[in-house]
PDB file of C-alpha atoms in Angstrom:
ATOM      1  CA  MET A 941       0.106   0.110  -0.046  1.00 64.00           C
ATOM      2  CA  LYS A 942       1.331   3.261  -0.844  1.00 73.00           C
ATOM      3  CA  LYS A 943       0.475   7.086  -0.195  1.00 71.00           C
ATOM      4  CA  ASP A 944      -0.790   7.950  -3.568  1.00 78.00           C
ATOM      5  CA  GLU A 945      -3.021   5.286  -3.319  1.00 74.00           C
ATOM      6  CA  LEU A 946      -4.496   6.437  -0.175  1.00 71.00           C
ATOM      7  CA  THR A 947      -4.751   9.946  -1.312  1.00 79.00           C
ATOM      8  CA  ALA A 948      -6.506   8.995  -4.588  1.00 79.00           C
ATOM      9  CA  LEU A 949      -9.049   7.598  -2.255  1.00 73.00           C
ATOM     10  CA  GLY A 950      -9.828  10.874  -0.956  1.00 77.00           C
ATOM     11  CA  LEU A 951      -7.590  10.783   2.319  1.00 76.00           C
ATOM     12  CA  THR A 952      -5.505  13.876   3.083  1.00 82.00           C
ATOM     13  CA  ASP A 953      -1.633  13.441   3.341  1.00 78.00           C
ATOM     14  CA  GLU A 954      -1.991  13.429   7.099  1.00 81.00           C
ATOM     15  CA  GLN A 955      -4.661  10.706   7.250  1.00 79.00           C
ATOM     16  CA  ALA A 956      -2.678   9.006   4.593  1.00 72.00           C
ATOM     17  CA  ASP A 957       0.486   9.218   6.629  1.00 79.00           C
ATOM     18  CA  LYS A 958      -1.286   7.837   9.703  1.00 78.00           C
ATOM     19  CA  VAL A 959      -2.793   4.803   7.722  1.00 76.00           C
ATOM     20  CA  LEU A 960       0.714   3.949   6.496  1.00 75.00           C
ATOM     21  CA  ALA A 961       2.066   4.186  10.117  1.00 80.00           C
ATOM     22  CA  ILE A 962      -0.545   1.892  11.382  1.00 80.00           C
ATOM     23  CA  ASN A 963      -0.175  -0.726   8.687  1.00 76.00           C
ATOM     24  CA  GLY A 964       3.540  -0.443   9.119  1.00 74.00           C
ATOM     25  CA  ARG A 965       3.098  -1.622  12.776  1.00 76.00           C
ATOM     26  CA  ASP A 966       0.826  -4.209  11.755  1.00 69.00           C
ATOM     27  CA  ILE A 967       3.356  -5.435   9.111  1.00 75.00           C
ATOM     28  CA  GLU A 968       6.054  -5.302  11.640  1.00 76.00           C
ATOM     29  CA  LYS A 969       4.031  -7.102  14.262  1.00 75.00           C
ATOM     30  CA  HIS A 970       3.101  -9.888  12.131  1.00 70.00           C
ATOM     31  CA  LYS A 971       6.777 -10.283  10.973  1.00 79.00           C
ATOM     32  CA  LYS A 972       8.018 -10.475  14.423  1.00 78.00           C
ATOM     33  CA  ALA A 973       5.475 -13.079  15.368  1.00 74.00           C
ATOM     34  CA  ALA A 974       6.222 -14.791  12.058  1.00 77.00           C
ATOM     35  CA  GLU A 975       9.918 -14.684  13.317  1.00 83.00           C
ATOM     36  CA  ASP A 976       9.115 -15.539  16.910  1.00 80.00           C
ATOM     37  CA  ALA A 977       6.909 -18.691  15.337  1.00 80.00           C
ATOM     38  CA  LYS A 978       9.951 -19.755  12.971  1.00 85.00           C
ATOM     39  CA  ALA A 979      12.191 -19.567  16.194  1.00 85.00           C
ATOM     40  CA  GLU A 980       9.737 -21.402  18.210  1.00 83.00           C
ATOM     41  CA  THR A 981       9.348 -24.024  15.379  1.00 86.00           C
ATOM     42  CA  ALA A 982      13.209 -24.369  15.465  1.00 85.00           C
ATOM     43  CA  THR A 983      13.453 -24.883  19.279  1.00 88.00           C
ATOM     44  CA  LEU A 984      10.724 -27.238  19.057  1.00 86.00           C
ATOM     45  CA  GLN A 985      12.406 -29.140  16.122  1.00 88.00           C
ATOM     46  CA  GLN A 986      15.775 -29.285  18.127  1.00 90.00           C
ATOM     47  CA  GLN A 987      13.931 -30.650  21.328  1.00 89.00           C
ATOM     48  CA  LEU A 988      12.256 -33.520  19.052  1.00 88.00           C
ATOM     49  CA  THR A 989      15.946 -34.138  17.763  1.00 89.00           C
ATOM     50  CA  ASP A 990      17.236 -34.287  21.380  1.00 88.00           C
ATOM     51  CA  ARG A 991      14.465 -36.474  22.426  1.00 87.00           C
ATOM     52  CA  ASP A 992      15.011 -39.135  19.626  1.00 86.00           C
ATOM     53  CA  LYS A 993      18.611 -39.029  20.499  1.00 86.00           C
ATOM     54  CA  ASP A 994      17.725 -39.422  24.207  1.00 85.00           C
ATOM     55  CA  LEU A 995      15.502 -42.304  23.171  1.00 85.00           C
ATOM     56  CA  GLU A 996      18.276 -43.946  21.190  1.00 85.00           C
ATOM     57  CA  THR A 997      20.749 -43.858  24.282  1.00 84.00           C
ATOM     58  CA  LEU A 998      18.016 -45.325  26.411  1.00 84.00           C
ATOM     59  CA  LYS A 999      17.195 -47.923  23.936  1.00 83.00           C
ATOM     60  CA  ALA A1000      21.124 -49.053  23.826  1.00 82.00           C
ATOM     61  CA  GLY A1001      21.191 -48.527  27.758  1.00 83.00           C
ATOM     62  CA  ALA A1002      18.450 -50.996  27.791  1.00 81.00           C
ATOM     63  CA  GLU A1003      20.022 -53.454  25.440  1.00 81.00           C
ATOM     64  CA  ASP A1004      23.623 -53.236  27.472  1.00 84.00           C
ATOM     65  CA  ALA A1005      21.451 -53.814  30.618  1.00 86.00           C
ATOM     66  CA  GLU A1006      20.059 -57.027  29.024  1.00 85.00           C
ATOM     67  CA  LYS A1007      23.280 -58.092  28.232  1.00 85.00           C
ATOM     68  CA  VAL A1008      25.014 -57.549  31.465  1.00 85.00           C
ATOM     69  CA  LYS A1009      21.866 -59.343  32.919  1.00 86.00           C
ATOM     70  CA  GLN A1010      22.397 -62.375  30.492  1.00 86.00           C
ATOM     71  CA  GLN A1011      26.112 -62.196  31.405  1.00 85.00           C
ATOM     72  CA  LEU A1012      25.123 -62.475  35.020  1.00 87.00           C
ATOM     73  CA  THR A1013      22.728 -65.376  34.364  1.00 90.00           C
ATOM     74  CA  ASP A1014      25.648 -67.016  32.483  1.00 89.00           C
ATOM     75  CA  LEU A1015      28.064 -66.736  35.027  1.00 83.00           C
ATOM     76  CA  GLN A1016      25.695 -68.027  38.075  1.00 88.00           C
ATOM     77  CA  THR A1017      24.921 -70.846  35.719  1.00 89.00           C
ATOM     78  CA  LYS A1018      28.191 -71.652  35.317  1.00 89.00           C
ATOM     79  CA  TYR A1019      29.328 -71.099  38.715  1.00 87.00           C
ATOM     80  CA  ASN A1020      26.222 -73.554  39.796  1.00 90.00           C
ATOM     81  CA  ASP A1021      27.280 -76.195  37.324  1.00 90.00           C
ATOM     82  CA  GLU A1022      31.001 -75.984  38.826  1.00 89.00           C
ATOM     83  CA  THR A1023      29.886 -76.064  42.253  1.00 90.00           C
ATOM     84  CA  ALA A1024      27.750 -79.132  41.758  1.00 91.00           C
ATOM     85  CA  LYS A1025      30.700 -81.011  39.690  1.00 89.00           C
ATOM     86  CA  TYR A1026      33.081 -80.118  42.498  1.00 86.00           C
ATOM     87  CA  GLN A1027      30.634 -81.504  45.287  1.00 89.00           C
ATOM     88  CA  LYS A1028      29.830 -84.728  43.319  1.00 88.00           C
ATOM     89  CA  GLN A1029      33.720 -85.024  43.073  1.00 90.00           C
ATOM     90  CA  ILE A1030      34.075 -84.784  46.636  1.00 89.00           C
ATOM     91  CA  ALA A1031      31.023 -87.340  47.361  1.00 87.00           C
ATOM     92  CA  ASP A1032      32.488 -89.745  44.908  1.00 87.00           C
ATOM     93  CA  ARG A1033      35.780 -89.426  46.648  1.00 89.00           C
ATOM     94  CA  ASP A1034      34.374 -89.937  49.889  1.00 88.00           C
ATOM     95  CA  TYR A1035      32.222 -92.866  48.859  1.00 87.00           C
ATOM     96  CA  ALA A1036      34.969 -94.460  47.283  1.00 87.00           C
ATOM     97  CA  ASP A1037      37.120 -94.358  50.371  1.00 89.00           C
ATOM     98  CA  ALA A1038      34.463 -95.530  52.605  1.00 87.00           C
ATOM     99  CA  LEU A1039      33.859 -98.538  50.227  1.00 88.00           C
ATOM    100  CA  GLU A1040      37.715 -99.498  50.395  1.00 89.00           C
ATOM    101  CA  THR A1041      37.543 -99.193  54.105  1.00 89.00           C
ATOM    102  CA  ALA A1042      34.766-101.497  54.353  1.00 86.00           C
ATOM    103  CA  PHE A1043      36.482-104.003  52.031  1.00 85.00           C
ATOM    104  CA  ASN A1044      39.615-103.718  54.112  1.00 87.00           C
ATOM    105  CA  ASP A1045      37.899-104.093  57.742  1.00 85.00           C
ATOM    106  CA  GLY A1046      35.579-106.772  56.720  1.00 76.00           C
ATOM    107  CA  LYS A1047      38.795-108.666  55.211  1.00 85.00           C
ATOM    108  CA  ILE A1048      36.839-109.379  51.896  1.00 86.00           C
ATOM    109  CA  GLU A1049      39.165-110.644  49.326  1.00 88.00           C
ATOM    110  CA  PHE A1050      38.364-111.159  45.736  1.00 89.00           C
ATOM    111  CA  THR A1051      39.611-113.901  43.363  1.00 88.00           C
ATOM    112  CA  SER A1052      40.796-111.169  40.874  1.00 89.00           C
ATOM    113  CA  LYS A1053      40.967-107.593  40.134  1.00 90.00           C
ATOM    114  CA  GLY A1054      38.165-107.753  37.892  1.00 91.00           C
ATOM    115  CA  ALA A1055      35.835-109.388  40.426  1.00 89.00           C
ATOM    116  CA  LYS A1056      36.917-106.553  42.883  1.00 90.00           C
ATOM    117  CA  ALA A1057      36.305-103.812  39.944  1.00 91.00           C
ATOM    118  CA  ALA A1058      32.724-105.464  39.493  1.00 91.00           C
ATOM    119  CA  ALA A1059      31.813-105.234  43.096  1.00 89.00           C
ATOM    120  CA  CYS A1060      32.868-101.750  43.199  1.00 91.00           C
ATOM    121  CA  ALA A1061      31.046-100.815  40.180  1.00 91.00           C
ATOM    122  CA  ASP A1062      28.022-102.262  41.634  1.00 91.00           C
ATOM    123  CA  PHE A1063      28.402-100.337  45.070  1.00 91.00           C
ATOM    124  CA  MET A1064      29.058 -97.119  42.982  1.00 88.00           C
ATOM    125  CA  ALA A1065      25.685 -97.687  40.683  1.00 89.00           C
ATOM    126  CA  THR A1066      23.710 -98.326  43.611  1.00 88.00           C
ATOM    127  CA  ARG A1067      25.175 -96.784  46.717  1.00 87.00           C
ATOM    128  CA  CYS A1068      24.766 -97.265  50.013  1.00 87.00           C
ATOM    129  CA  GLU A1069      23.854 -94.463  52.578  1.00 90.00           C
ATOM    130  CA  LEU A1070      27.148 -92.979  54.006  1.00 88.00           C
ATOM    131  CA  LYS A1071      26.777 -92.434  57.652  1.00 88.00           C
ATOM    132  CA  ASP A1072      29.628 -91.126  59.733  1.00 87.00           C
ATOM    133  CA  GLY A1073      32.360 -92.405  57.383  1.00 84.00           C
ATOM    134  CA  LYS A1074      30.408 -95.731  56.987  1.00 88.00           C
ATOM    135  CA  LEU A1075      28.461 -97.616  54.584  1.00 90.00           C
ATOM    136  CA  VAL A1076      24.898 -98.497  56.110  1.00 91.00           C
ATOM    137  CA  GLY A1077      24.001-102.042  54.747  1.00 91.00           C
ATOM    138  CA  PHE A1078      27.378-103.028  53.568  1.00 91.00           C
ATOM    139  CA  ASP A1079      27.483-106.587  54.889  1.00 89.00           C
ATOM    140  CA  ASP A1080      23.967-107.533  53.586  1.00 91.00           C
ATOM    141  CA  ARG A1081      24.852-106.362  50.292  1.00 90.00           C
ATOM    142  CA  ILE A1082      28.146-108.088  50.492  1.00 90.00           C
ATOM    143  CA  LYS A1083      26.352-111.328  51.498  1.00 90.00           C
ATOM    144  CA  ALA A1084      23.940-111.138  48.803  1.00 91.00           C
ATOM    145  CA  MET A1085      26.934-110.904  46.492  1.00 90.00           C
ATOM    146  CA  ARG A1086      28.507-113.803  47.857  1.00 88.00           C
ATOM    147  CA  GLU A1087      25.359-115.955  47.365  1.00 89.00           C
ATOM    148  CA  LYS A1088      24.895-114.620  43.477  1.00 90.00           C
ATOM    149  CA  ASP A1089      28.496-114.979  42.551  1.00 88.00           C
ATOM    150  CA  PRO A1090      30.642-117.132  45.069  1.00 87.00           C
ATOM    151  CA  ASP A1091      33.254-117.464  42.455  1.00 87.00           C
ATOM    152  CA  SER A1092      34.227-113.734  42.829  1.00 87.00           C
ATOM    153  CA  PHE A1093      35.158-113.959  46.297  1.00 89.00           C
ATOM    154  CA  ARG A1094      37.928-115.907  48.175  1.00 86.00           C
ATOM    155  CA  ALA A1095      36.637-118.592  50.891  1.00 77.00           C
ATOM    156  CA  GLU A1096      36.674-117.268  54.050  1.00 67.00           C
ATOM    157  CA  LYS A1097      39.671-118.393  56.434  1.00 60.00           C
ATOM    158  CA  PRO A1098      38.446-120.671  59.116  1.00 56.00           C
ATOM    159  CA  ASP A1099      39.493-119.627  62.626  1.00 53.00           C
ATOM    160  CA  PRO A1100      42.470-121.900  63.655  1.00 58.00           C
ATOM    161  CA  SER A1101      41.570-124.560  65.902  1.00 57.00           C
ATOM    162  CA  PHE A1102      43.754-125.762  68.842  1.00 57.00           C
ATOM    163  CA  ALA A1103      44.220-129.423  70.384  1.00 54.00           C
ATOM    164  CA  ASN A1104      44.253-130.296  73.928  1.00 55.00           C
ATOM    165  CA  PRO A1105      47.801-129.852  75.637  1.00 52.00           C
ATOM    166  CA  THR A1106      49.974-133.116  75.354  1.00 54.00           C
ATOM    167  CA  GLY A1107      52.092-134.679  78.287  1.00 50.00           C
ATOM    168  CA  ASN A1108      54.765-132.389  77.633  1.00 52.00           C
ATOM    169  CA  GLY A1109      52.528-129.316  78.400  1.00 49.00           C
ATOM    170  CA  ASN A1110      53.082-127.506  75.012  1.00 49.00           C
ATOM    171  CA  PRO A1111      49.869-127.520  73.124  1.00 50.00           C
ATOM    172  CA  THR A1112      49.772-128.988  69.424  1.00 52.00           C
ATOM    173  CA  VAL A1113      48.275-127.152  66.681  1.00 55.00           C
ATOM    174  CA  LEU A1114      46.306-129.416  64.474  1.00 57.00           C
ATOM    175  CA  SER A1115      44.422-128.779  61.103  1.00 62.00           C
ATOM    176  CA  ARG A1116      41.582-130.555  60.235  1.00 64.00           C
ATOM    177  CA  ALA A1117      43.336-132.702  57.605  1.00 62.00           C
ATOM    178  CA  ALA A1118      45.891-133.820  60.395  1.00 61.00           C
ATOM    179  CA  GLN A1119      43.332-134.642  62.778  1.00 69.00           C
ATOM    180  CA  ALA A1120      41.371-136.601  59.992  1.00 64.00           C
ATOM    181  CA  ALA A1121      44.585-138.402  59.063  1.00 63.00           C
ATOM    182  CA  ARG A1122      45.294-139.347  62.586  1.00 70.00           C
ATOM    183  CA  ALA A1123      41.992-140.548  63.259  1.00 67.00           C
ATOM    184  CA  ALA A1124      42.155-142.811  59.982  1.00 60.00           C
ATOM    185  CA  SER A1125      45.579-144.102  61.191  1.00 61.00           C
ATOM    186  CA  ALA A1126      44.263-145.166  64.588  1.00 62.00           C
ATOM    187  CA  ARG A1127      41.194-146.766  62.739  1.00 61.00           C
ATOM    188  CA  PHE A1128      43.157-148.761  60.152  1.00 58.00           C
ATOM    189  CA  ALA A1129      46.209-149.684  62.219  1.00 54.00           C
ATOM    190  CA  PRO A1130      47.452-153.205  62.027  1.00 55.00           C
ATOM    191  CA  ALA A1131      45.945-156.060  64.103  1.00 52.00           C
ATOM    192  CA  SER A1132      49.350-157.055  65.376  1.00 48.00           C
ATOM    193  CA  THR A1133      50.301-153.719  66.645  1.00 47.00           C
ATOM    194  CA  THR A1134      47.152-153.602  68.476  1.00 48.00           C
ATOM    195  CA  ALA A1135      47.580-156.885  70.301  1.00 48.00           C
ATOM    196  CA  GLU A1136      51.299-155.997  70.920  1.00 50.00           C
ATOM    197  CA  ASN A1137      49.800-153.087  72.685  1.00 49.00           C
ATOM    198  CA  THR A1138      47.396-155.091  74.533  1.00 47.00           C
ATOM    199  CA  ASN A1139      49.837-157.630  75.634  1.00 49.00           C
ATOM    200  CA  THR A1140      52.302-154.792  76.569  1.00 49.00           C
ATOM    201  CA  LYS A1141      49.714-153.827  78.905  1.00 47.00           C
TER     202      LYS A1141
END
């Protein structure tokens, strides 16, 4: 809008100047409002950009937290597995030691190393209760094994037998075989010898 256009409309110069002044203020006002809106838009755009960056950072942090959480879970699982393995090794060792002690205390002898290994394998596969370092029910298991497979065990040694003391005061130890031989000799002694002994008496 120009002054000439206003005067052509019948306005005086003073009136035209006032209209132009008012119009100029309106233009500046709208111009400033547009610039403010533009600045506000830029500010909002920057805030949106910053928000997107923050979201990406939070997302990455969440992913890192999941990774750390998974690592902790894996470490806990590994620790539990290794602990269980270690405890089993200790339990196996203690049980094997108790089994060997039971064999020795019971003076149990096998006919071969293979027979002993088979017996040990049976005790390890189906374990007795281990209480105070001793195997509960060991004697019953051995007895059952002897009955099922007697060839795997050496015969139990009989207790030594002692004869009555002789005239010289020294006891003579005779085996069962020797006792049987002496009895047979007395039974089948020649008649002449028996008669001589009778006459002599």
